[in-house]
Short mmCIF file of N, CA and C and ligand atoms in Angstrom, two decimals:
data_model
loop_
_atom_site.label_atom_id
_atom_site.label_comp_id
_atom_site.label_asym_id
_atom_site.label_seq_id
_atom_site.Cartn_x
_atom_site.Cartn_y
_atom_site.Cartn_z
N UNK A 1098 -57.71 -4.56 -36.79
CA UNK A 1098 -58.93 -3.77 -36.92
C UNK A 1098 -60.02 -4.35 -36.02
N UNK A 1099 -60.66 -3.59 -35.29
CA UNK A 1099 -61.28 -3.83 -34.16
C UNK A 1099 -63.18 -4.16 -35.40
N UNK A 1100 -63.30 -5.35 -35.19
CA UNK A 1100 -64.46 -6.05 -35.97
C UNK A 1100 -65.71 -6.18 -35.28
N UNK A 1101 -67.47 -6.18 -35.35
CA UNK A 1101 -67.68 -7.26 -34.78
C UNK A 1101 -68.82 -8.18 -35.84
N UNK A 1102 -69.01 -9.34 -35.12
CA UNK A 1102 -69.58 -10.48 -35.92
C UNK A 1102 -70.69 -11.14 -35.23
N UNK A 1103 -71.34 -11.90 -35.74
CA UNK A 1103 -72.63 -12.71 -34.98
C UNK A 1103 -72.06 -13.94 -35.07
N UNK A 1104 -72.72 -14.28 -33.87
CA UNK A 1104 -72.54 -15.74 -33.56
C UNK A 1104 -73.98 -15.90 -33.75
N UNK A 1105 -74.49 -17.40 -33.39
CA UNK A 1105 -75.45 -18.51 -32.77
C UNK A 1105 -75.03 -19.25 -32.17
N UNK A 1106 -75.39 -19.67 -30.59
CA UNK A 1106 -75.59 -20.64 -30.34
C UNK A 1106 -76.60 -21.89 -30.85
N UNK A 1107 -76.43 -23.00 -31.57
CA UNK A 1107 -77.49 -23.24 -32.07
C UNK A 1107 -78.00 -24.67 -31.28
N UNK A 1108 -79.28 -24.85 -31.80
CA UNK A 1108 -80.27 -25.60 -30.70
C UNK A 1108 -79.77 -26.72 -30.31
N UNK A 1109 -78.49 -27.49 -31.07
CA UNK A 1109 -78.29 -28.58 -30.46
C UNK A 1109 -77.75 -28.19 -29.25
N UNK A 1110 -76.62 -27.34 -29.33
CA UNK A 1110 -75.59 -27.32 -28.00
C UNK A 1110 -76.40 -26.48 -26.67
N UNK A 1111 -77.73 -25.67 -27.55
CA UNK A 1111 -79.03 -24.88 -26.10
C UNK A 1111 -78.95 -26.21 -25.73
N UNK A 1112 -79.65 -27.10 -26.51
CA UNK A 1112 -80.29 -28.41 -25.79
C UNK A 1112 -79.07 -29.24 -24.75
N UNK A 1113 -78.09 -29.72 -25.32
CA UNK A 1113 -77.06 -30.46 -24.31
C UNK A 1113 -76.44 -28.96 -23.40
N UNK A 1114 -76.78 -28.08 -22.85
CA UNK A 1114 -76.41 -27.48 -21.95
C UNK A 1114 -74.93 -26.58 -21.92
N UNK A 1115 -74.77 -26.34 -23.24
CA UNK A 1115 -73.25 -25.84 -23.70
C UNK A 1115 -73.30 -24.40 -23.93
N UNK A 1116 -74.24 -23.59 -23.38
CA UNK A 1116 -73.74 -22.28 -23.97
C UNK A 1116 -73.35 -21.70 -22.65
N UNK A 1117 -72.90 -22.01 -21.70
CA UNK A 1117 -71.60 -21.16 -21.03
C UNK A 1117 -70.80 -21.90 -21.18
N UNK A 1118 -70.38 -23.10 -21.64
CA UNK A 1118 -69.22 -23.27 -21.94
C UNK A 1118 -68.90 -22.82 -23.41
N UNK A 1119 -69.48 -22.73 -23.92
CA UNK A 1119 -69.45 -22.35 -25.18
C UNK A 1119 -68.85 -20.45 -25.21
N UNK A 1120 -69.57 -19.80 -24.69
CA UNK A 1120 -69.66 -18.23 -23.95
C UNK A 1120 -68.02 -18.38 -23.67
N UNK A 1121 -67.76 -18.90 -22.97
CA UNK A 1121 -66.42 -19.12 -22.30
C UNK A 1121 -65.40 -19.05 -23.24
N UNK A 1122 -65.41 -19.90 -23.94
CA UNK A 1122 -64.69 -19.94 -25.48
C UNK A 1122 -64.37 -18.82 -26.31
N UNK A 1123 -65.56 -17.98 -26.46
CA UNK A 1123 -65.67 -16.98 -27.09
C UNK A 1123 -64.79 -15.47 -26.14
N UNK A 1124 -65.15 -15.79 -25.00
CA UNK A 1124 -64.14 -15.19 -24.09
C UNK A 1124 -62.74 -14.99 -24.02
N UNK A 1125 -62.57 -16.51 -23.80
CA UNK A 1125 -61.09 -16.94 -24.02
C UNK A 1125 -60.52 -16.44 -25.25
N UNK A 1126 -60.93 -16.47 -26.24
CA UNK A 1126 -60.36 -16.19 -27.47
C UNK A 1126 -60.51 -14.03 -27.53
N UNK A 1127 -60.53 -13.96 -26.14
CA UNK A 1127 -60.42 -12.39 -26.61
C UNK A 1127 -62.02 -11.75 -27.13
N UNK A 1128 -62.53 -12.61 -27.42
CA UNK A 1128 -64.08 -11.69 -27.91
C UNK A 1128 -64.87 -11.50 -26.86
N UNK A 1129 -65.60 -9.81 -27.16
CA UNK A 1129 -66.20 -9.29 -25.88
C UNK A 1129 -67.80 -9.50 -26.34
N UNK A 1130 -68.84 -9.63 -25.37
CA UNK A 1130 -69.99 -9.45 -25.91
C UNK A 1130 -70.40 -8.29 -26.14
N UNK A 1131 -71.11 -8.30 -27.38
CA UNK A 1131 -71.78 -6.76 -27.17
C UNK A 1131 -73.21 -6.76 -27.16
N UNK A 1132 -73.70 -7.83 -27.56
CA UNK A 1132 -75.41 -7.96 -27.53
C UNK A 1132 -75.29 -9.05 -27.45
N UNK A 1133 -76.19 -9.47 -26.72
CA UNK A 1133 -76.94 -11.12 -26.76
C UNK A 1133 -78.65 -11.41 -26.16
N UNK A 1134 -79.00 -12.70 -26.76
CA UNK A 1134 -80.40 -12.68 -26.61
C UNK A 1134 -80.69 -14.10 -26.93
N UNK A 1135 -81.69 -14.78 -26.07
CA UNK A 1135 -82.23 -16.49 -27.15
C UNK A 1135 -83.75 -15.73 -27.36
N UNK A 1136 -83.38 -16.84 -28.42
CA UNK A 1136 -84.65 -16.54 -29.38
C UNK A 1136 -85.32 -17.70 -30.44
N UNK A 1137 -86.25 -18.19 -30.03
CA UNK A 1137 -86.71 -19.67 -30.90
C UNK A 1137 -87.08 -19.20 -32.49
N UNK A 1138 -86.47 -19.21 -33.61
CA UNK A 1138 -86.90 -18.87 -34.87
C UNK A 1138 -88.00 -20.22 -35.28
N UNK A 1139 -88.71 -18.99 -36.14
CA UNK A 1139 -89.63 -20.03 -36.84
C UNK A 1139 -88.62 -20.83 -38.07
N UNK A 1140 -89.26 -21.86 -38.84
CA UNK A 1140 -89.02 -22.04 -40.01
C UNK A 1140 -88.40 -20.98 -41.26
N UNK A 1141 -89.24 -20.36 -40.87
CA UNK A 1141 -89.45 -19.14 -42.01
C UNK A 1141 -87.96 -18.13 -41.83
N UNK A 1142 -88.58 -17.82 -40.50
CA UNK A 1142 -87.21 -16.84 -40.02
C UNK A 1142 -85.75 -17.62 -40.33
N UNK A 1143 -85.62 -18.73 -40.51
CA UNK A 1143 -84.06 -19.30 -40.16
C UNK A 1143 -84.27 -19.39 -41.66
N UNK A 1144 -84.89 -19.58 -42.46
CA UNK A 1144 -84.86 -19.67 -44.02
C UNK A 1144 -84.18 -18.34 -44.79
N UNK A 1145 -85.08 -17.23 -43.58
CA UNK A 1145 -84.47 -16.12 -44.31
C UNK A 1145 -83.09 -15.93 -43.61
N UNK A 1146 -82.54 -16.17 -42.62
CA UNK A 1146 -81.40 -16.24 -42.27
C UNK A 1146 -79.85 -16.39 -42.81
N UNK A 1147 -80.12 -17.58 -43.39
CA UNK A 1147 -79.55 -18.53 -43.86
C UNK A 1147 -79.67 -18.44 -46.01
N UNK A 1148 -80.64 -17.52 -46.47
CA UNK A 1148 -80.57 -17.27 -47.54
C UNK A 1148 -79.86 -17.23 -48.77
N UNK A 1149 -78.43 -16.98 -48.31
CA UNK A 1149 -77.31 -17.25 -48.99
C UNK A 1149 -77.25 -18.69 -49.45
N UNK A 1150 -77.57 -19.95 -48.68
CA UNK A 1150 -77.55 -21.18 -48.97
C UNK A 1150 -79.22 -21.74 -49.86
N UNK A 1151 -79.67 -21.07 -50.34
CA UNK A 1151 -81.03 -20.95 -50.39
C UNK A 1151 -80.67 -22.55 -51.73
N UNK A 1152 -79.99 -22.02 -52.58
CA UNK A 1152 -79.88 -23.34 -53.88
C UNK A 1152 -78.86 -24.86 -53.41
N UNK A 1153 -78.72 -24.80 -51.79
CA UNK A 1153 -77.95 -26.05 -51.51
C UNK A 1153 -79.01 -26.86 -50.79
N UNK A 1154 -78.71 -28.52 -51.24
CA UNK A 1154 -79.04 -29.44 -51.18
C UNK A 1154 -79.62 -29.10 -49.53
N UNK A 1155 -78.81 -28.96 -48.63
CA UNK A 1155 -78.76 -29.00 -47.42
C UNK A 1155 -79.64 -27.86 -46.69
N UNK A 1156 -80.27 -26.92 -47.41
CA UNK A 1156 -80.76 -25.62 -47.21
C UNK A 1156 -82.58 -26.15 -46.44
N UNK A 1157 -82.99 -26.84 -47.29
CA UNK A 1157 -84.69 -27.28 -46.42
C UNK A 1157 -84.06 -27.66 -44.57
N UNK A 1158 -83.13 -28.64 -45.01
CA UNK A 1158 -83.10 -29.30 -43.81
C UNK A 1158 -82.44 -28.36 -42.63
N UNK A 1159 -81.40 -27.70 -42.74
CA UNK A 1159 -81.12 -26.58 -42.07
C UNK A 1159 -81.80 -25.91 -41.73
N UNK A 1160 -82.95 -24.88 -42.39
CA UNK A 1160 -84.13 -24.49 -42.04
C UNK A 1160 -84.77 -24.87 -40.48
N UNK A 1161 -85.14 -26.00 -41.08
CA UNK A 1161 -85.64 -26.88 -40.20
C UNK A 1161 -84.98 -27.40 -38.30
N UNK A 1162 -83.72 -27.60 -38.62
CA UNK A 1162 -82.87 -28.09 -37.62
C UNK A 1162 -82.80 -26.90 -36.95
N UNK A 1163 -82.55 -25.43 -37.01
CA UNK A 1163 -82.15 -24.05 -36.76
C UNK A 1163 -83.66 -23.58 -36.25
N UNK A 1164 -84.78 -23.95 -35.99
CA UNK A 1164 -85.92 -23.45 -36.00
C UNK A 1164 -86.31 -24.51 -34.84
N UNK A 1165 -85.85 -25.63 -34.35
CA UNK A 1165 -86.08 -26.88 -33.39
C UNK A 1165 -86.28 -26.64 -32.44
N UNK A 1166 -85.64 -25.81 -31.59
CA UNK A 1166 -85.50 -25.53 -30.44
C UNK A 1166 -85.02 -23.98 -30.70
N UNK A 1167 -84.72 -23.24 -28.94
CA UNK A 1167 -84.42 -22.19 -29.09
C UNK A 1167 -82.68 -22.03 -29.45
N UNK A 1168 -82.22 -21.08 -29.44
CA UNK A 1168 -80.64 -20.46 -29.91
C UNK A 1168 -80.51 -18.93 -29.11
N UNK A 1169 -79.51 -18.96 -28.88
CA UNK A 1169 -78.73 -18.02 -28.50
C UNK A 1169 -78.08 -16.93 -29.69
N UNK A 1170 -78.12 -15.86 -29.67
CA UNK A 1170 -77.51 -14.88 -31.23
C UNK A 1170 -76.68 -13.99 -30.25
N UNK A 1171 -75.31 -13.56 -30.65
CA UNK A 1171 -74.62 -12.84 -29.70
C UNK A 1171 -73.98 -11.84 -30.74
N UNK A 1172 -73.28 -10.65 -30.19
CA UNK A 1172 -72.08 -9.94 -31.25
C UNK A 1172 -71.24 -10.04 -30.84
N UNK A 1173 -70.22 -10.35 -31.30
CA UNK A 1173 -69.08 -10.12 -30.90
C UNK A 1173 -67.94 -9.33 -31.09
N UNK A 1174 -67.04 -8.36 -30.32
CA UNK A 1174 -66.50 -7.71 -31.09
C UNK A 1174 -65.11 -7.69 -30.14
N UNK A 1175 -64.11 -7.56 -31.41
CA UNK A 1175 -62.72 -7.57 -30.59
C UNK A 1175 -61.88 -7.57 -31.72
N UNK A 1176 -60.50 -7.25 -32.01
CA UNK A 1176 -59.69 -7.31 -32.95
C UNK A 1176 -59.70 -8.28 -33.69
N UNK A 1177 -60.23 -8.15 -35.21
CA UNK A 1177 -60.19 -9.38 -36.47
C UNK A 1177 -61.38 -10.39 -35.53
N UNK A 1178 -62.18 -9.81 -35.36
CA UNK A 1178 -63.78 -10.45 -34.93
C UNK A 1178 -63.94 -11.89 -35.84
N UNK A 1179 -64.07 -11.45 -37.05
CA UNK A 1179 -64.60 -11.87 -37.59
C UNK A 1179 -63.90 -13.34 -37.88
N UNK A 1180 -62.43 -13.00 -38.34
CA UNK A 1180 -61.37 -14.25 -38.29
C UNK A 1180 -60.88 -15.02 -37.29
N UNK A 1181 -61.34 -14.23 -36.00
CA UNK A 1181 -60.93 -14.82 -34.88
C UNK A 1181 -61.93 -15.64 -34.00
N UNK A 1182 -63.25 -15.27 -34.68
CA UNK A 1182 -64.46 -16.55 -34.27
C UNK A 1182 -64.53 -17.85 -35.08
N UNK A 1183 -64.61 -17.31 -36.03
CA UNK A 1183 -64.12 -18.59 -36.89
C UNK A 1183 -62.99 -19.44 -36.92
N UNK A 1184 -61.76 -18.93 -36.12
CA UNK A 1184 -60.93 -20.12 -36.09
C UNK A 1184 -61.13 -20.56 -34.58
N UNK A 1185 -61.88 -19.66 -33.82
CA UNK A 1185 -63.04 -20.62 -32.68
C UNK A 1185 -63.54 -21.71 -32.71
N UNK A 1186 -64.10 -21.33 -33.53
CA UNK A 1186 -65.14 -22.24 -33.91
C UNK A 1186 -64.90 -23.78 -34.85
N UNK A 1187 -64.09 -23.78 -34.93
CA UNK A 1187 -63.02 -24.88 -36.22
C UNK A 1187 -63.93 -25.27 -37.59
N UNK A 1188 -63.69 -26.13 -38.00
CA UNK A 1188 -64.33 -26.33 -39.08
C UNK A 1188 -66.12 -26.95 -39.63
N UNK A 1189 -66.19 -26.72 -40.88
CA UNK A 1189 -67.69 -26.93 -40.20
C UNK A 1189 -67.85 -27.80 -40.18
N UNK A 1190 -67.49 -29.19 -40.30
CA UNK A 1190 -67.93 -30.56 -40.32
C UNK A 1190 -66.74 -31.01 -39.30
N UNK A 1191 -67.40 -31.52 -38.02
CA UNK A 1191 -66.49 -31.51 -37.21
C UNK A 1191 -65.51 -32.70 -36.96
N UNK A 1192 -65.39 -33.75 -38.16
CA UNK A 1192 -64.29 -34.09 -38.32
C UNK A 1192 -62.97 -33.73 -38.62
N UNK A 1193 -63.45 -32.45 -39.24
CA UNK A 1193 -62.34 -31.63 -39.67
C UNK A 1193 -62.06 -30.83 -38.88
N UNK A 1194 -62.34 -30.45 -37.70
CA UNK A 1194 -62.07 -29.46 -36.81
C UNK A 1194 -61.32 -29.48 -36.06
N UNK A 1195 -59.65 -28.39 -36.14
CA UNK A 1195 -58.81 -28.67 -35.43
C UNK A 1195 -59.01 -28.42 -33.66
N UNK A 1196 -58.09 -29.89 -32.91
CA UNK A 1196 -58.87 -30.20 -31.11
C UNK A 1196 -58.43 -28.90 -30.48
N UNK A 1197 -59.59 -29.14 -29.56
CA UNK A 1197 -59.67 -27.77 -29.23
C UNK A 1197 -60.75 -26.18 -29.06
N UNK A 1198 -61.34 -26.84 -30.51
CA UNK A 1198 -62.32 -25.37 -31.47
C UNK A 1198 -63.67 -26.11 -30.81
N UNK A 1199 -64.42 -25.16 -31.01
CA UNK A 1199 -65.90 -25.22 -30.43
C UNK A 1199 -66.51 -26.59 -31.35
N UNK A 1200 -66.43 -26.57 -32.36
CA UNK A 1200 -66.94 -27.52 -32.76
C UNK A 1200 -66.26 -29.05 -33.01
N UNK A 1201 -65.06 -28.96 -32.76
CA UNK A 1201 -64.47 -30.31 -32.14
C UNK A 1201 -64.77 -30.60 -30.99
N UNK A 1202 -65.46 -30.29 -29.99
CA UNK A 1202 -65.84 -30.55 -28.88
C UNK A 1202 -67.36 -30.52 -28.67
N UNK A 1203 -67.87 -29.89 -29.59
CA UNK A 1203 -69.53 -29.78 -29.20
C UNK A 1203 -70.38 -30.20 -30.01
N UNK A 1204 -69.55 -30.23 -31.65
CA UNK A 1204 -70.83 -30.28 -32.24
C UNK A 1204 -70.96 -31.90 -32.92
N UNK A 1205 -72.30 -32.44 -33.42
CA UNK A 1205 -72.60 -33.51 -33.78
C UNK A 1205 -72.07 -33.90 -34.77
N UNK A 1206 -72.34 -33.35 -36.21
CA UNK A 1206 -71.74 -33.46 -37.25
C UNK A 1206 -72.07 -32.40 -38.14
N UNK A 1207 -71.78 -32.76 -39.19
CA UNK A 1207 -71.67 -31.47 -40.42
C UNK A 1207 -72.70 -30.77 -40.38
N UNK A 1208 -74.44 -30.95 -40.00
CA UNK A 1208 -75.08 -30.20 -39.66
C UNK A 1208 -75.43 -29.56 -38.44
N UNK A 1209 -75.44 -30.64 -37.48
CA UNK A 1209 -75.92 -30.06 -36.09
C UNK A 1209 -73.82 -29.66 -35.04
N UNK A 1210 -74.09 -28.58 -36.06
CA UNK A 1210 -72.06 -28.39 -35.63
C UNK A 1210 -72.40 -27.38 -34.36
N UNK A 1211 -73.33 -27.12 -33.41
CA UNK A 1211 -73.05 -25.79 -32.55
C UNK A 1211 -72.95 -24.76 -32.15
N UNK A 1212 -72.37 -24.18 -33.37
CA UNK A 1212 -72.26 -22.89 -33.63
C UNK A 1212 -72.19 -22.30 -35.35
N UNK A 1213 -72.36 -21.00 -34.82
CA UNK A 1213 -72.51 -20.26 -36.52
C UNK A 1213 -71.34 -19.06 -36.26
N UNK A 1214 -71.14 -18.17 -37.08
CA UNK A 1214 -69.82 -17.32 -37.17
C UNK A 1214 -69.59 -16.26 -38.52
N UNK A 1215 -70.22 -15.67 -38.39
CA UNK A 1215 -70.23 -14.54 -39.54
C UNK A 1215 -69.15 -14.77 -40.63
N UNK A 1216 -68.84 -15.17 -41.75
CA UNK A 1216 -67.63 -15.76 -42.86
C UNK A 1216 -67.43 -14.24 -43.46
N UNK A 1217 -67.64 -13.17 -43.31
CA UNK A 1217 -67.10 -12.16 -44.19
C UNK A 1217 -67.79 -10.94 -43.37
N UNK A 1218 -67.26 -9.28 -43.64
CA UNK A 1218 -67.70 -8.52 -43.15
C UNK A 1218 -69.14 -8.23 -44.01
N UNK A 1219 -68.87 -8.58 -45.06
CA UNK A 1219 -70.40 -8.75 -45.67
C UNK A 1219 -71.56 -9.17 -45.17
N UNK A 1220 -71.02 -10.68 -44.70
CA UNK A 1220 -72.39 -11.65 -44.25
C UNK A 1220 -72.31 -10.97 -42.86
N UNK A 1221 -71.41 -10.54 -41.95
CA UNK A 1221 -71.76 -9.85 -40.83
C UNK A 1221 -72.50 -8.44 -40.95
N UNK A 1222 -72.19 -7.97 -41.70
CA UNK A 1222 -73.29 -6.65 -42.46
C UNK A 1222 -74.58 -7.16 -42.22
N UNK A 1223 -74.96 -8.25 -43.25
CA UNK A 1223 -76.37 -8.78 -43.08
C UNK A 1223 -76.98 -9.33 -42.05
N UNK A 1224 -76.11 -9.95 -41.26
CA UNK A 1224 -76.50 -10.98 -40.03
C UNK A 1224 -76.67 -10.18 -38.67
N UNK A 1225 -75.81 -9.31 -38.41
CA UNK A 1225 -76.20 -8.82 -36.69
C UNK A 1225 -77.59 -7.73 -37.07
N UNK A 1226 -77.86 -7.02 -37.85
CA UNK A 1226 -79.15 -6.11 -38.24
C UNK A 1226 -80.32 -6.65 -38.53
N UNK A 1227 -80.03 -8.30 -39.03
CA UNK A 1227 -81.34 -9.32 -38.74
C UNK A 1227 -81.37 -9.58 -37.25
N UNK A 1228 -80.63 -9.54 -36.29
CA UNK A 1228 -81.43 -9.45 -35.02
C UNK A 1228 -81.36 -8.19 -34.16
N UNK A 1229 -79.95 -7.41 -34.06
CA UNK A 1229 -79.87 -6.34 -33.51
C UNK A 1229 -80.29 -5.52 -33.90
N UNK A 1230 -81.26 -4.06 -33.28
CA UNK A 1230 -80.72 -2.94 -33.61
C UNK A 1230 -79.74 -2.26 -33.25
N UNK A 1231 -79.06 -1.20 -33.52
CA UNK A 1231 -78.39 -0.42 -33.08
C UNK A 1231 -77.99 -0.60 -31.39
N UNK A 1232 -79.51 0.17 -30.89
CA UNK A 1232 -79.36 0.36 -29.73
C UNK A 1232 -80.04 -0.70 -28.58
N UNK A 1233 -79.87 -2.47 -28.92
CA UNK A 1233 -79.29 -3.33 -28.35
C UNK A 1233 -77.71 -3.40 -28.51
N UNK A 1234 -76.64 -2.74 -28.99
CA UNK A 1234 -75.55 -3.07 -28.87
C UNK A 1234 -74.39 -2.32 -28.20
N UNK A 1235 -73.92 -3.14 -27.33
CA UNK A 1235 -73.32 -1.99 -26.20
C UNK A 1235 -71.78 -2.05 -26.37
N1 LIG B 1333 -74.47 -27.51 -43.41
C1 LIG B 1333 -75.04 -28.75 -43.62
N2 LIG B 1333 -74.47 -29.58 -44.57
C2 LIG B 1333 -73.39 -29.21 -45.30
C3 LIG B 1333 -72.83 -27.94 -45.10
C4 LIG B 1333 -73.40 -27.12 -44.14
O1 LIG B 1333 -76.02 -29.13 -42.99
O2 LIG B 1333 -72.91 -30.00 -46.15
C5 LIG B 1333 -75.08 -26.61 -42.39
C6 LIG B 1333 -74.22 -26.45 -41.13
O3 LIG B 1333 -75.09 -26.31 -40.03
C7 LIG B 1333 -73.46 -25.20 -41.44
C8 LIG B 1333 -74.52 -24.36 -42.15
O4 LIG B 1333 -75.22 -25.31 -42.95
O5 LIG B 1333 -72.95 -24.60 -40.27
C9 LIG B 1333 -74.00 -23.26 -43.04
O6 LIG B 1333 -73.04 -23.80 -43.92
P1 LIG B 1333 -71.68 -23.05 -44.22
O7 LIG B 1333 -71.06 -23.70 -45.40
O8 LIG B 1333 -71.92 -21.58 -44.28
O9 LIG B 1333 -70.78 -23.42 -42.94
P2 LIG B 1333 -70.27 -22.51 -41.72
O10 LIG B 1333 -70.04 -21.13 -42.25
O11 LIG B 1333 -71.35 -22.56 -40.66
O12 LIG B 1333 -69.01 -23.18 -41.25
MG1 LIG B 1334 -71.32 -19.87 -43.26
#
């Protein structure tokens, strides 16, 4: 089933210079762009983003880290979008991330991991309409 999903590039990997290699990845794995854009979120904005995590320990500080610098937000769409960025992307704490995946190679650790990846057609429901409209998506 032809899917699509949101990514982030997020501010660590803007900052070390990784989002065409990163882009590349997402390529390789078959996903096409359909919108993309950087965009520096406030505090606020990445709070509401991220809402789902609103009662975890880790939720202020995320906020925070996601709002640092600017990010990249993309769609992606291509057969099983959604399952097929995410095993892109490997796991979220990137010790656990099988070699290879975006975040075995890019990201810092369990928070500053690189990238983000829509986990359900649900949370992709919610996530590309917080930045896209419609007719940014081609
Ligand atoms: N995160 C964190 N500490 C944790 C778990 C997650 O700082 O113990 C951050 C990390 O940036 C992660 C984001 O919160 O990507 C969202 O967490 P989630 O469990 O949804 O992981 P993901 O779907 O990004 O793999
Ligand atoms: Mg998630």
């Amino acid at each position: 089933m032809v899917q699509r999903t949101l990514s982030i590039i997020k501010p660590d990997a803007v900052r070390k210079n990784a989002v065409g290699a990163i882009i590349k990845c997402f390529e390789d794995a078959g996903l096409r762009i359909a919108a993309m854009k950087m965009l520096h979120l406030s505090n606020e904005e990445a709070g509401r983003f991220y809402i789902v995590h609103r009662e975890r320990p880790f939720y202020k500080d995320l906020a925070a880290f996601m709002s640092e610098g600017p990010i990249v937000v993309l769609v992606l769409e291509g057969e099983d979008a959604i399952a097929r960025l995410r095993k892109t992307m490997g796991a979220t704490n990137p010790k656990d991330a099988a070699p290879g995946t975006i975040r075995a190679m890019f990201a810092e650790n369990i928070e500053r991991n690189a990238v983000h990846g829509s986990d359900s057609e649900a949370s992709a429901g919610y996530e590309i309409p917080f930045f896209f409209p419609a007719i940014e998506m081609h």
